[in-house]
């Protein structure tokens, strides 16, 4: 689907760059996001989930999106970036401006981008002297393969990307998973009884409720499936639709919670495979494990509205849940 | 498969993009490098007890980077 001519582009390498520019920044960014690196954040993620559950479990109800799903990636990303956890609300506001309001409101998108850039400029300054252990410092200290430091613009672009791309996507994925379990009694009961099946279930929930649709610019005029695409046009790559391709997945529209063959494309394919996929998977698995341990019985509260995001990231924004 | 044949698992490094599904599903057969890309442990020969998991790892690679081939067994 062609959405618009590419008259305005947010430059956030490496997600928007082509070879040969793509690889140097990508290779620098990858090591903190490997499964082995992400495993070091798992204990923190478990603690975060339990602290959040402590706040609402006794109430007998919660908003699974607001009180749980959205806060987990905000706190984990803050920890990784080395910025104060209390700035999380500010991040959520900018992300909503960029990815929800910004879909139809160009000025809001630009305002959010500028606010995020200004925020990270302040964070970068002290780390020029003393990079420290966090990801902001890591990027400042990093060198490209030819030994050069990355420019402020490149570091800012990468940080903005990690902030924007890592948060509402994961919150949407956790939220959709909770929505599914709140509305599918058998699947919920099965994961409570067999917590070791949760990682497999997470893959199926990613397939069925893929939160991300990516926009790309056509680099070379081509005919794809009978559709003429001209250089410079923007297109949407619908990972959610690919994941429900009946030619690829039997019973594609059905959530098969223990699906064995599941080469889904929720994190994209090729050189732009989501760099945070291992982090997102860890957060989803931990979020469901800790929730189901503490809240094995829950359902959707249909007396209140469930609302879903508008835009290219899909997930529940209000998810009223009755506990017990 | 006859006694003289073995199954070998391979990763095409040109196709692997580090989804790490194979490693999650069959850790005994695959390891990850510092960039999170997968490579085969040892010779890649699949012990009969791990055959099912090798096929599952292959089926779950979104990049079709995992291959399983049948080879003549090296003489003892």
mmCIF file of C-alpha atoms in Angstrom:
data_model
loop_
_atom_site.group_PDB
_atom_site.id
_atom_site.type_symbol
_atom_site.label_atom_id
_atom_site.label_comp_id
_atom_site.label_asym_id
_atom_site.label_seq_id
_atom_site.Cartn_x
_atom_site.Cartn_y
_atom_site.Cartn_z
ATOM 1 C CA UNK A 1 0.000 0.000 0.000
ATOM 2 C CA UNK A 2 1.482 3.350 -1.013
ATOM 3 C CA UNK A 3 0.906 5.884 1.715
ATOM 4 C CA UNK A 4 2.659 9.054 0.637
ATOM 5 C CA UNK A 5 5.524 10.480 -1.311
ATOM 6 C CA UNK A 6 8.670 10.643 0.755
ATOM 7 C CA UNK A 7 8.790 14.409 1.194
ATOM 8 C CA UNK A 8 9.641 14.163 4.872
ATOM 9 C CA UNK A 9 11.964 11.676 6.468
ATOM 10 C CA UNK A 10 13.143 11.154 9.980
ATOM 11 C CA UNK A 11 16.744 10.094 9.713
ATOM 12 C CA UNK A 12 17.464 7.434 12.320
ATOM 13 C CA UNK A 13 20.342 5.257 11.168
ATOM 14 C CA UNK A 14 20.732 2.330 10.998
ATOM 15 C CA UNK A 15 17.003 1.601 10.622
ATOM 16 C CA UNK A 16 16.639 3.993 7.681
ATOM 17 C CA UNK A 17 20.039 3.500 6.041
ATOM 18 C CA UNK A 18 21.047 1.274 3.118
ATOM 19 C CA UNK A 19 24.295 -0.608 2.553
ATOM 20 C CA UNK A 20 27.119 0.299 2.754
ATOM 21 C CA UNK A 21 26.235 2.953 5.398
ATOM 22 C CA UNK A 22 23.989 0.582 7.306
ATOM 23 C CA UNK A 23 26.456 -1.955 8.640
ATOM 24 C CA UNK A 24 28.982 0.060 10.712
ATOM 25 C CA UNK A 25 26.388 1.560 13.088
ATOM 26 C CA UNK A 26 24.356 -1.651 13.154
ATOM 27 C CA UNK A 27 27.393 -3.722 14.183
ATOM 28 C CA UNK A 28 28.235 -1.244 16.944
ATOM 29 C CA UNK A 29 24.678 -1.319 18.287
ATOM 30 C CA UNK A 30 24.173 -5.077 18.147
ATOM 31 C CA UNK A 31 26.294 -6.444 21.056
ATOM 32 C CA UNK A 32 24.160 -4.902 23.856
ATOM 33 C CA UNK A 33 21.086 -6.560 22.298
ATOM 34 C CA UNK A 34 22.239 -10.161 21.811
ATOM 35 C CA UNK A 35 20.405 -12.884 23.789
ATOM 36 C CA UNK A 36 23.446 -13.267 26.032
ATOM 37 C CA UNK A 37 23.565 -9.497 26.788
ATOM 38 C CA UNK A 38 19.819 -9.236 27.288
ATOM 39 C CA UNK A 39 19.875 -12.130 29.780
ATOM 40 C CA UNK A 40 21.705 -9.799 32.178
ATOM 41 C CA UNK A 41 18.573 -7.595 32.351
ATOM 42 C CA UNK A 42 16.221 -10.455 33.140
ATOM 43 C CA UNK A 43 16.382 -10.181 36.936
ATOM 44 C CA UNK A 44 15.646 -6.452 36.707
ATOM 45 C CA UNK A 45 12.672 -7.181 34.420
ATOM 46 C CA UNK A 46 11.274 -9.708 36.916
ATOM 47 C CA UNK A 47 11.601 -7.206 39.751
ATOM 48 C CA UNK A 48 9.890 -4.486 37.678
ATOM 49 C CA UNK A 49 6.960 -6.793 36.826
ATOM 50 C CA UNK A 50 6.453 -7.769 40.450
ATOM 51 C CA UNK A 51 6.613 -4.169 41.679
ATOM 52 C CA UNK A 52 3.931 -3.218 39.163
ATOM 53 C CA UNK A 53 1.711 -6.162 40.138
ATOM 54 C CA UNK A 54 2.120 -5.228 43.827
ATOM 55 C CA UNK A 55 0.503 -1.866 43.079
ATOM 56 C CA UNK A 56 -2.815 -3.201 41.751
ATOM 57 C CA UNK A 57 -3.237 -6.896 42.594
ATOM 58 C CA UNK A 58 -5.200 -6.237 45.795
ATOM 59 C CA UNK A 59 -7.670 -3.973 43.933
ATOM 60 C CA UNK A 60 -9.148 -6.916 42.031
ATOM 61 C CA UNK A 61 -8.836 -4.976 38.781
ATOM 62 C CA UNK A 62 -6.329 -3.090 36.663
ATOM 63 C CA UNK A 63 -5.722 -1.598 33.267
ATOM 64 C CA UNK A 64 -3.369 -4.194 31.781
ATOM 65 C CA UNK A 65 -2.071 -1.728 29.180
ATOM 66 C CA UNK A 66 -1.552 1.342 31.385
ATOM 67 C CA UNK A 67 -0.666 -0.246 34.729
ATOM 68 C CA UNK A 68 1.487 -3.092 33.417
ATOM 69 C CA UNK A 69 2.375 -3.486 29.717
ATOM 70 C CA UNK A 70 3.491 0.073 28.982
ATOM 71 C CA UNK A 71 5.637 0.520 32.059
ATOM 72 C CA UNK A 72 7.822 -2.565 31.646
ATOM 73 C CA UNK A 73 9.734 -1.481 28.496
ATOM 74 C CA UNK A 74 9.969 2.115 29.722
ATOM 75 C CA UNK A 75 11.765 1.025 32.890
ATOM 76 C CA UNK A 76 13.987 -1.533 31.151
ATOM 77 C CA UNK A 77 15.008 0.916 28.415
ATOM 78 C CA UNK A 78 15.713 3.630 30.992
ATOM 79 C CA UNK A 79 17.960 1.196 32.826
ATOM 80 C CA UNK A 80 19.798 0.281 29.597
ATOM 81 C CA UNK A 81 20.204 3.877 28.488
ATOM 82 C CA UNK A 82 21.265 4.968 31.980
ATOM 83 C CA UNK A 83 18.631 7.656 32.389
ATOM 84 C CA UNK A 84 16.407 8.210 35.438
ATOM 85 C CA UNK A 85 13.344 5.957 35.651
ATOM 86 C CA UNK A 86 11.153 8.923 36.593
ATOM 87 C CA UNK A 87 11.605 10.369 33.093
ATOM 88 C CA UNK A 88 9.439 7.517 31.833
ATOM 89 C CA UNK A 89 6.187 9.517 31.736
ATOM 90 C CA UNK A 90 7.872 12.112 29.579
ATOM 91 C CA UNK A 91 9.015 9.396 27.178
ATOM 92 C CA UNK A 92 5.527 7.967 26.905
ATOM 93 C CA UNK A 93 4.177 11.411 26.011
ATOM 94 C CA UNK A 94 6.774 11.937 23.252
ATOM 95 C CA UNK A 95 6.245 8.468 21.870
ATOM 96 C CA UNK A 96 2.480 8.988 21.709
ATOM 97 C CA UNK A 97 3.088 12.296 19.922
ATOM 98 C CA UNK A 98 5.497 10.737 17.438
ATOM 99 C CA UNK A 99 3.731 7.466 16.690
ATOM 100 C CA UNK A 100 0.048 8.154 17.263
ATOM 101 C CA UNK A 101 -0.686 11.878 16.886
ATOM 102 C CA UNK A 102 2.228 12.120 14.458
ATOM 103 C CA UNK A 103 0.641 9.698 11.990
ATOM 104 C CA UNK A 104 -1.703 12.440 10.792
ATOM 105 C CA UNK A 105 -0.138 15.531 12.376
ATOM 106 C CA UNK A 106 3.237 16.406 10.868
ATOM 107 C CA UNK A 107 3.817 19.252 13.369
ATOM 108 C CA UNK A 108 3.325 16.941 16.353
ATOM 109 C CA UNK A 109 5.783 14.452 14.863
ATOM 110 C CA UNK A 110 8.382 17.169 14.384
ATOM 111 C CA UNK A 111 7.798 18.576 17.874
ATOM 112 C CA UNK A 112 8.283 15.134 19.445
ATOM 113 C CA UNK A 113 11.449 14.525 17.425
ATOM 114 C CA UNK A 114 12.878 17.867 18.537
ATOM 115 C CA UNK A 115 11.991 17.264 22.189
ATOM 116 C CA UNK A 116 13.680 13.849 22.126
ATOM 117 C CA UNK A 117 16.783 15.288 20.438
ATOM 118 C CA UNK A 118 16.996 18.106 23.006
ATOM 119 C CA UNK A 119 16.628 15.610 25.852
ATOM 120 C CA UNK A 120 19.455 13.386 24.628
ATOM 121 C CA UNK A 121 21.741 16.352 23.895
ATOM 122 C CA UNK A 122 21.586 17.086 27.626
ATOM 123 C CA UNK A 123 22.302 13.422 28.418
ATOM 124 C CA UNK A 124 25.239 13.239 26.011
ATOM 125 C CA UNK A 125 27.142 16.256 27.353
ATOM 126 C CA UNK A 126 28.359 14.885 30.748
ATOM 127 C CA UNK A 127 29.193 11.530 29.160
ATOM 128 C CA UNK A 128 31.670 13.162 26.774
ATOM 129 C CA UNK A 129 33.862 13.579 29.889
ATOM 130 C CA UNK A 130 32.948 10.319 31.566
ATOM 131 C CA UNK A 131 31.123 7.786 29.379
ATOM 132 C CA UNK A 132 30.272 5.409 32.268
ATOM 133 C CA UNK A 133 28.663 2.011 31.809
ATOM 134 C CA UNK A 134 25.339 2.802 30.163
ATOM 135 C CA UNK A 135 24.274 2.712 26.524
ATOM 136 C CA UNK A 136 24.523 6.485 25.978
ATOM 137 C CA UNK A 137 28.126 6.362 27.167
ATOM 138 C CA UNK A 138 28.753 3.184 25.176
ATOM 139 C CA UNK A 139 27.684 4.923 21.943
ATOM 140 C CA UNK A 140 29.829 7.976 22.657
ATOM 141 C CA UNK A 141 32.869 5.791 23.327
ATOM 142 C CA UNK A 142 32.140 3.529 20.322
ATOM 143 C CA UNK A 143 34.248 3.695 17.172
ATOM 144 C CA UNK A 144 33.286 2.788 13.636
ATOM 145 C CA UNK A 145 35.298 0.021 11.900
ATOM 146 C CA UNK A 146 37.647 2.702 10.506
ATOM 147 C CA UNK A 147 38.350 3.953 14.043
ATOM 148 C CA UNK A 148 36.278 7.124 13.912
ATOM 149 C CA UNK A 149 33.870 8.183 16.684
ATOM 150 C CA UNK A 150 30.249 8.601 15.644
ATOM 151 C CA UNK A 151 29.012 12.149 15.128
ATOM 152 C CA UNK A 152 26.566 13.726 17.581
ATOM 153 C CA UNK A 153 23.927 13.436 14.895
ATOM 154 C CA UNK A 154 24.530 9.695 14.501
ATOM 155 C CA UNK A 155 24.545 9.079 18.263
ATOM 156 C CA UNK A 156 21.343 11.104 18.673
ATOM 157 C CA UNK A 157 19.672 9.257 15.823
ATOM 158 C CA UNK A 158 20.550 5.893 17.357
ATOM 159 C CA UNK A 159 19.331 6.927 20.830
ATOM 160 C CA UNK A 160 16.091 8.329 19.465
ATOM 161 C CA UNK A 161 15.583 5.092 17.603
ATOM 162 C CA UNK A 162 16.188 2.962 20.709
ATOM 163 C CA UNK A 163 13.764 5.070 22.701
ATOM 164 C CA UNK A 164 10.981 5.257 20.154
ATOM 165 C CA UNK A 165 11.315 1.796 18.641
ATOM 166 C CA UNK A 166 11.817 -0.095 21.879
ATOM 167 C CA UNK A 167 8.951 1.113 23.969
ATOM 168 C CA UNK A 168 5.502 1.260 22.420
ATOM 169 C CA UNK A 169 6.209 -1.804 20.285
ATOM 170 C CA UNK A 170 6.971 -3.996 23.295
ATOM 171 C CA UNK A 171 4.168 -2.485 25.352
ATOM 172 C CA UNK A 172 1.794 -3.299 22.476
ATOM 173 C CA UNK A 173 3.053 -6.879 22.271
ATOM 174 C CA UNK A 174 2.683 -7.451 26.024
ATOM 175 C CA UNK A 175 -0.747 -5.767 25.978
ATOM 176 C CA UNK A 176 -2.032 -7.872 23.060
ATOM 177 C CA UNK A 177 -0.774 -11.025 24.785
ATOM 178 C CA UNK A 178 -2.662 -10.129 27.970
ATOM 179 C CA UNK A 179 -5.768 -9.300 25.913
ATOM 180 C CA UNK A 180 -5.565 -12.728 24.277
ATOM 181 C CA UNK A 181 -5.178 -14.554 27.588
ATOM 182 C CA UNK A 182 -7.963 -12.472 29.187
ATOM 183 C CA UNK A 183 -10.323 -13.552 26.402
ATOM 184 C CA UNK A 184 -9.155 -17.149 25.797
ATOM 185 C CA UNK A 185 -9.775 -19.221 28.887
ATOM 186 C CA UNK A 186 -8.150 -22.431 27.591
ATOM 187 C CA UNK A 187 -4.910 -20.781 26.513
ATOM 188 C CA UNK A 188 -4.654 -18.946 29.828
ATOM 189 C CA UNK A 189 -5.232 -22.144 31.834
ATOM 190 C CA UNK A 190 -2.701 -24.030 29.741
ATOM 191 C CA UNK A 191 0.084 -21.488 30.271
ATOM 192 C CA UNK A 192 -0.652 -21.387 34.005
ATOM 193 C CA UNK A 193 -0.365 -25.201 34.124
ATOM 194 C CA UNK A 194 2.673 -25.330 31.794
ATOM 195 C CA UNK A 195 4.781 -22.208 32.319
ATOM 196 C CA UNK A 196 7.586 -23.859 30.325
ATOM 197 C CA UNK A 197 5.369 -23.395 27.239
ATOM 198 C CA UNK A 198 5.397 -19.603 27.599
ATOM 199 C CA UNK A 199 8.368 -18.961 25.225
ATOM 200 C CA UNK A 200 6.634 -20.982 22.468
ATOM 201 C CA UNK A 201 3.351 -19.184 23.175
ATOM 202 C CA UNK A 202 5.104 -15.809 22.939
ATOM 203 C CA UNK A 203 6.186 -16.640 19.374
ATOM 204 C CA UNK A 204 2.592 -17.439 18.433
ATOM 205 C CA UNK A 205 1.301 -14.265 20.077
ATOM 206 C CA UNK A 206 3.958 -12.314 18.147
ATOM 207 C CA UNK A 207 2.807 -13.973 14.941
ATOM 208 C CA UNK A 208 -0.888 -13.423 15.469
ATOM 209 C CA UNK A 209 -0.708 -9.934 17.005
ATOM 210 C CA UNK A 210 2.460 -8.595 15.348
ATOM 211 C CA UNK A 211 2.622 -5.058 16.702
ATOM 212 C CA UNK A 212 4.705 -3.419 13.977
ATOM 213 C CA UNK A 213 4.079 -2.401 10.384
ATOM 214 C CA UNK A 214 7.129 -0.804 8.843
ATOM 215 C CA UNK A 215 7.218 2.028 6.309
ATOM 216 C CA UNK A 216 9.952 1.908 3.675
ATOM 217 C CA UNK A 217 11.041 4.038 0.769
ATOM 218 C CA UNK A 218 11.235 2.440 -2.679
ATOM 219 C CA UNK A 219 14.888 2.593 -3.777
ATOM 220 C CA UNK A 220 14.329 1.311 -7.306
ATOM 221 C CA UNK A 221 11.209 1.250 -9.461
ATOM 222 C CA UNK A 222 9.801 -2.267 -9.566
ATOM 223 C CA UNK A 223 6.725 -4.379 -10.096
ATOM 224 C CA UNK A 224 5.849 -6.393 -6.995
ATOM 225 C CA UNK A 225 2.895 -8.752 -7.267
ATOM 226 C CA UNK A 226 1.397 -6.707 -10.096
ATOM 227 C CA UNK A 227 1.754 -3.405 -8.253
ATOM 228 C CA UNK A 228 3.937 -0.713 -9.861
ATOM 229 C CA UNK A 229 6.176 0.945 -7.268
ATOM 230 C CA UNK A 230 8.140 4.019 -8.231
ATOM 231 C CA UNK A 231 11.465 5.127 -6.793
ATOM 232 C CA UNK A 232 10.909 7.547 -3.913
ATOM 233 C CA UNK A 233 7.452 6.324 -2.969
ATOM 234 C CA UNK A 234 6.748 5.175 0.553
ATOM 235 C CA UNK A 235 5.217 1.750 1.134
ATOM 236 C CA UNK A 236 3.950 -0.116 4.160
ATOM 237 C CA UNK A 237 5.342 -3.593 4.828
ATOM 238 C CA UNK A 238 2.614 -5.274 6.807
ATOM 239 C CA UNK A 239 4.320 -7.869 8.985
ATOM 240 C CA UNK A 240 0.939 -8.665 10.606
ATOM 241 C CA UNK A 241 -0.488 -9.624 7.181
ATOM 242 C CA UNK A 242 2.606 -11.684 6.274
ATOM 243 C CA UNK A 243 2.199 -13.548 9.552
ATOM 244 C CA UNK A 244 -1.333 -14.572 8.603
ATOM 245 C CA UNK A 245 -0.415 -15.750 5.110
ATOM 246 C CA UNK A 246 -2.397 -18.997 4.695
ATOM 247 C CA UNK A 247 0.220 -20.242 2.228
ATOM 248 C CA UNK A 248 2.829 -20.109 4.974
ATOM 249 C CA UNK A 249 0.900 -20.939 8.153
ATOM 250 C CA UNK A 250 -1.833 -23.587 8.425
ATOM 251 C CA UNK A 251 -4.862 -22.158 10.290
ATOM 252 C CA UNK A 252 -3.204 -18.770 9.897
ATOM 253 C CA UNK A 253 -6.037 -16.835 11.551
ATOM 254 C CA UNK A 254 -6.168 -19.149 14.534
ATOM 255 C CA UNK A 255 -3.961 -18.698 17.592
ATOM 256 C CA UNK A 256 -2.406 -22.137 18.091
ATOM 257 C CA UNK A 257 -0.700 -21.532 21.404
ATOM 258 C CA UNK A 258 1.791 -24.396 20.958
ATOM 259 C CA UNK A 259 2.448 -23.886 17.217
ATOM 260 C CA UNK A 260 5.644 -25.789 16.410
ATOM 261 C CA UNK A 261 6.551 -24.367 13.002
ATOM 262 C CA UNK A 262 6.510 -20.618 13.350
ATOM 263 C CA UNK A 263 8.975 -18.687 11.157
ATOM 264 C CA UNK A 264 6.993 -15.452 11.628
ATOM 265 C CA UNK A 265 8.118 -12.020 10.493
ATOM 266 C CA UNK A 266 7.010 -9.943 13.491
ATOM 267 C CA UNK A 267 10.535 -8.520 13.808
ATOM 268 C CA UNK A 268 11.002 -8.018 10.079
ATOM 269 C CA UNK A 269 13.353 -9.893 7.771
ATOM 270 C CA UNK A 270 16.759 -9.304 6.239
ATOM 271 C CA UNK A 271 19.407 -6.789 7.257
ATOM 272 C CA UNK A 272 16.906 -4.615 9.158
ATOM 273 C CA UNK A 273 15.780 -7.418 11.481
ATOM 274 C CA UNK A 274 14.630 -5.640 14.655
ATOM 275 C CA UNK A 275 17.747 -5.095 16.731
ATOM 276 C CA UNK A 276 15.695 -5.272 19.928
ATOM 277 C CA UNK A 277 14.003 -8.586 19.126
ATOM 278 C CA UNK A 278 15.833 -10.485 21.858
ATOM 279 C CA UNK A 279 15.079 -7.770 24.399
ATOM 280 C CA UNK A 280 11.405 -7.700 23.413
ATOM 281 C CA UNK A 281 11.160 -11.486 23.640
ATOM 282 C CA UNK A 282 12.760 -11.517 27.075
ATOM 283 C CA UNK A 283 10.400 -8.777 28.310
ATOM 284 C CA UNK A 284 7.341 -10.580 26.907
ATOM 285 C CA UNK A 285 8.300 -13.957 28.396
ATOM 286 C CA UNK A 286 9.097 -12.451 31.803
ATOM 287 C CA UNK A 287 5.965 -10.244 31.786
ATOM 288 C CA UNK A 288 3.722 -13.250 31.114
ATOM 289 C CA UNK A 289 5.554 -15.591 33.500
ATOM 290 C CA UNK A 290 5.386 -13.174 36.427
ATOM 291 C CA UNK A 291 1.794 -12.135 35.684
ATOM 292 C CA UNK A 292 0.526 -15.732 35.419
ATOM 293 C CA UNK A 293 2.372 -16.716 38.604
ATOM 294 C CA UNK A 294 0.713 -13.930 40.583
ATOM 295 C CA UNK A 295 -2.571 -13.611 38.636
ATOM 296 C CA UNK A 296 -3.464 -17.051 37.272
ATOM 297 C CA UNK A 297 -7.175 -16.210 36.904
ATOM 298 C CA UNK A 298 -8.301 -13.039 35.105
ATOM 299 C CA UNK A 299 -10.667 -11.884 32.402
ATOM 300 C CA UNK A 300 -11.540 -8.880 30.280
ATOM 301 C CA UNK A 301 -13.872 -6.468 32.088
ATOM 302 C CA UNK A 302 -16.432 -5.871 29.344
ATOM 303 C CA UNK A 303 -18.240 -3.193 31.358
ATOM 304 C CA UNK A 304 -15.374 -0.837 30.462
ATOM 305 C CA UNK A 305 -14.025 0.066 27.019
ATOM 306 C CA UNK A 306 -10.968 -1.691 25.594
ATOM 307 C CA UNK A 307 -9.223 0.712 23.211
ATOM 308 C CA UNK A 308 -6.588 0.004 20.554
ATOM 309 C CA UNK A 309 -3.862 2.224 19.133
ATOM 310 C CA UNK A 310 -4.209 3.966 15.776
ATOM 311 C CA UNK A 311 -1.222 3.978 13.481
ATOM 312 C CA UNK A 312 1.557 1.643 12.477
ATOM 313 C CA UNK A 313 2.075 0.144 15.935
ATOM 314 C CA UNK A 314 -0.857 -1.962 17.053
ATOM 315 C CA UNK A 315 -1.798 -2.875 20.591
ATOM 316 C CA UNK A 316 -4.319 -2.144 23.335
ATOM 317 C CA UNK A 317 -4.096 1.291 24.970
ATOM 318 C CA UNK A 318 -6.783 0.556 27.572
ATOM 319 C CA UNK A 319 -7.221 -3.018 28.709
ATOM 320 C CA UNK A 320 -9.646 -3.295 31.645
ATOM 321 C CA UNK A 321 -8.970 -6.548 33.483
ATOM 322 C CA UNK A 322 -10.870 -8.218 36.287
ATOM 323 C CA UNK A 323 -8.574 -10.229 38.559
ATOM 324 C CA UNK A 324 -9.778 -13.540 40.013
ATOM 325 C CA UNK B 1 18.330 -43.359 6.543
ATOM 326 C CA UNK B 2 20.864 -46.151 6.349
ATOM 327 C CA UNK B 3 23.440 -46.765 9.071
ATOM 328 C CA UNK B 4 26.198 -45.343 6.875
ATOM 329 C CA UNK B 5 24.521 -41.914 6.509
ATOM 330 C CA UNK B 6 24.409 -39.048 8.991
ATOM 331 C CA UNK B 7 22.483 -35.788 9.155
ATOM 332 C CA UNK B 8 24.477 -32.563 9.260
ATOM 333 C CA UNK B 9 23.095 -29.176 10.198
ATOM 334 C CA UNK B 10 24.481 -26.021 8.581
ATOM 335 C CA UNK B 11 23.916 -22.288 8.876
ATOM 336 C CA UNK B 12 24.221 -20.053 5.840
ATOM 337 C CA UNK B 13 26.051 -17.024 7.300
ATOM 338 C CA UNK B 14 24.904 -14.867 4.372
ATOM 339 C CA UNK B 15 21.274 -15.487 5.296
ATOM 340 C CA UNK B 16 21.508 -15.498 9.116
ATOM 341 C CA UNK B 17 20.332 -12.171 10.585
ATOM 342 C CA UNK B 18 20.548 -13.093 14.260
ATOM 343 C CA UNK B 19 16.908 -13.899 15.044
ATOM 344 C CA UNK B 20 18.451 -16.585 17.294
ATOM 345 C CA UNK B 21 15.445 -18.886 17.022
ATOM 346 C CA UNK B 22 17.642 -21.928 16.308
ATOM 347 C CA UNK B 23 19.701 -21.273 19.414
ATOM 348 C CA UNK B 24 16.575 -20.908 21.549
ATOM 349 C CA UNK B 25 15.087 -24.147 20.210
ATOM 350 C CA UNK B 26 18.195 -26.351 20.007
ATOM 351 C CA UNK B 27 20.968 -24.892 22.149
ATOM 352 C CA UNK B 28 22.897 -28.169 21.912
ATOM 353 C CA UNK B 29 23.303 -27.703 18.151
ATOM 354 C CA UNK B 30 23.756 -23.932 17.763
ATOM 355 C CA UNK B 31 25.778 -21.227 19.473
ATOM 356 C CA UNK B 32 25.803 -17.456 19.051
ATOM 357 C CA UNK B 33 28.756 -15.225 18.230
ATOM 358 C CA UNK B 34 29.333 -11.824 19.850
ATOM 359 C CA UNK B 35 26.893 -10.256 17.374
ATOM 360 C CA UNK B 36 24.197 -12.781 18.191
ATOM 361 C CA UNK B 37 24.487 -14.569 14.857
ATOM 362 C CA UNK B 38 24.192 -18.336 14.948
ATOM 363 C CA UNK B 39 26.790 -20.907 14.097
ATOM 364 C CA UNK B 40 26.790 -24.651 14.338
ATOM 365 C CA UNK B 41 28.487 -26.238 17.322
ATOM 366 C CA UNK B 42 31.296 -28.629 16.426
ATOM 367 C CA UNK B 43 30.950 -30.556 13.173
ATOM 368 C CA UNK B 44 27.197 -30.066 12.930
ATOM 369 C CA UNK B 45 26.541 -33.785 13.001
ATOM 370 C CA UNK B 46 23.105 -34.283 14.531
ATOM 371 C CA UNK B 47 22.857 -37.022 17.176
ATOM 372 C CA UNK B 48 19.692 -39.127 16.652
ATOM 373 C CA UNK B 49 18.240 -37.816 19.940
ATOM 374 C CA UNK B 50 18.381 -34.222 18.649
ATOM 375 C CA UNK B 51 17.002 -34.869 15.165
ATOM 376 C CA UNK B 52 13.491 -33.634 15.944
ATOM 377 C CA UNK B 53 14.795 -30.440 17.428
ATOM 378 C CA UNK B 54 17.100 -29.843 14.477
ATOM 379 C CA UNK B 55 14.093 -29.992 12.129
ATOM 380 C CA UNK B 56 12.137 -27.656 14.407
ATOM 381 C CA UNK B 57 15.023 -25.188 14.430
ATOM 382 C CA UNK B 58 15.091 -25.317 10.641
ATOM 383 C CA UNK B 59 11.326 -24.773 10.407
ATOM 384 C CA UNK B 60 11.461 -21.742 12.704
ATOM 385 C CA UNK B 61 14.214 -19.771 10.973
ATOM 386 C CA UNK B 62 12.502 -16.765 9.354
ATOM 387 C CA UNK B 63 15.485 -16.285 7.020
ATOM 388 C CA UNK B 64 15.657 -19.940 5.840
ATOM 389 C CA UNK B 65 19.292 -19.953 6.970
ATOM 390 C CA UNK B 66 19.280 -23.399 8.611
ATOM 391 C CA UNK B 67 19.948 -26.343 6.305
ATOM 392 C CA UNK B 68 19.970 -30.049 7.072
ATOM 393 C CA UNK B 69 21.844 -32.324 4.689
ATOM 394 C CA UNK B 70 22.449 -36.057 4.593
ATOM 395 C CA UNK B 71 26.057 -37.137 4.275
ATOM 396 C CA UNK B 72 28.013 -40.345 4.106
ATOM 397 C CA UNK B 73 29.376 -41.224 7.523
ATOM 398 C CA UNK B 74 33.136 -40.814 7.853
ATOM 399 C CA UNK B 75 34.787 -44.231 8.147
ATOM 400 C CA UNK B 76 35.547 -45.221 11.762
#
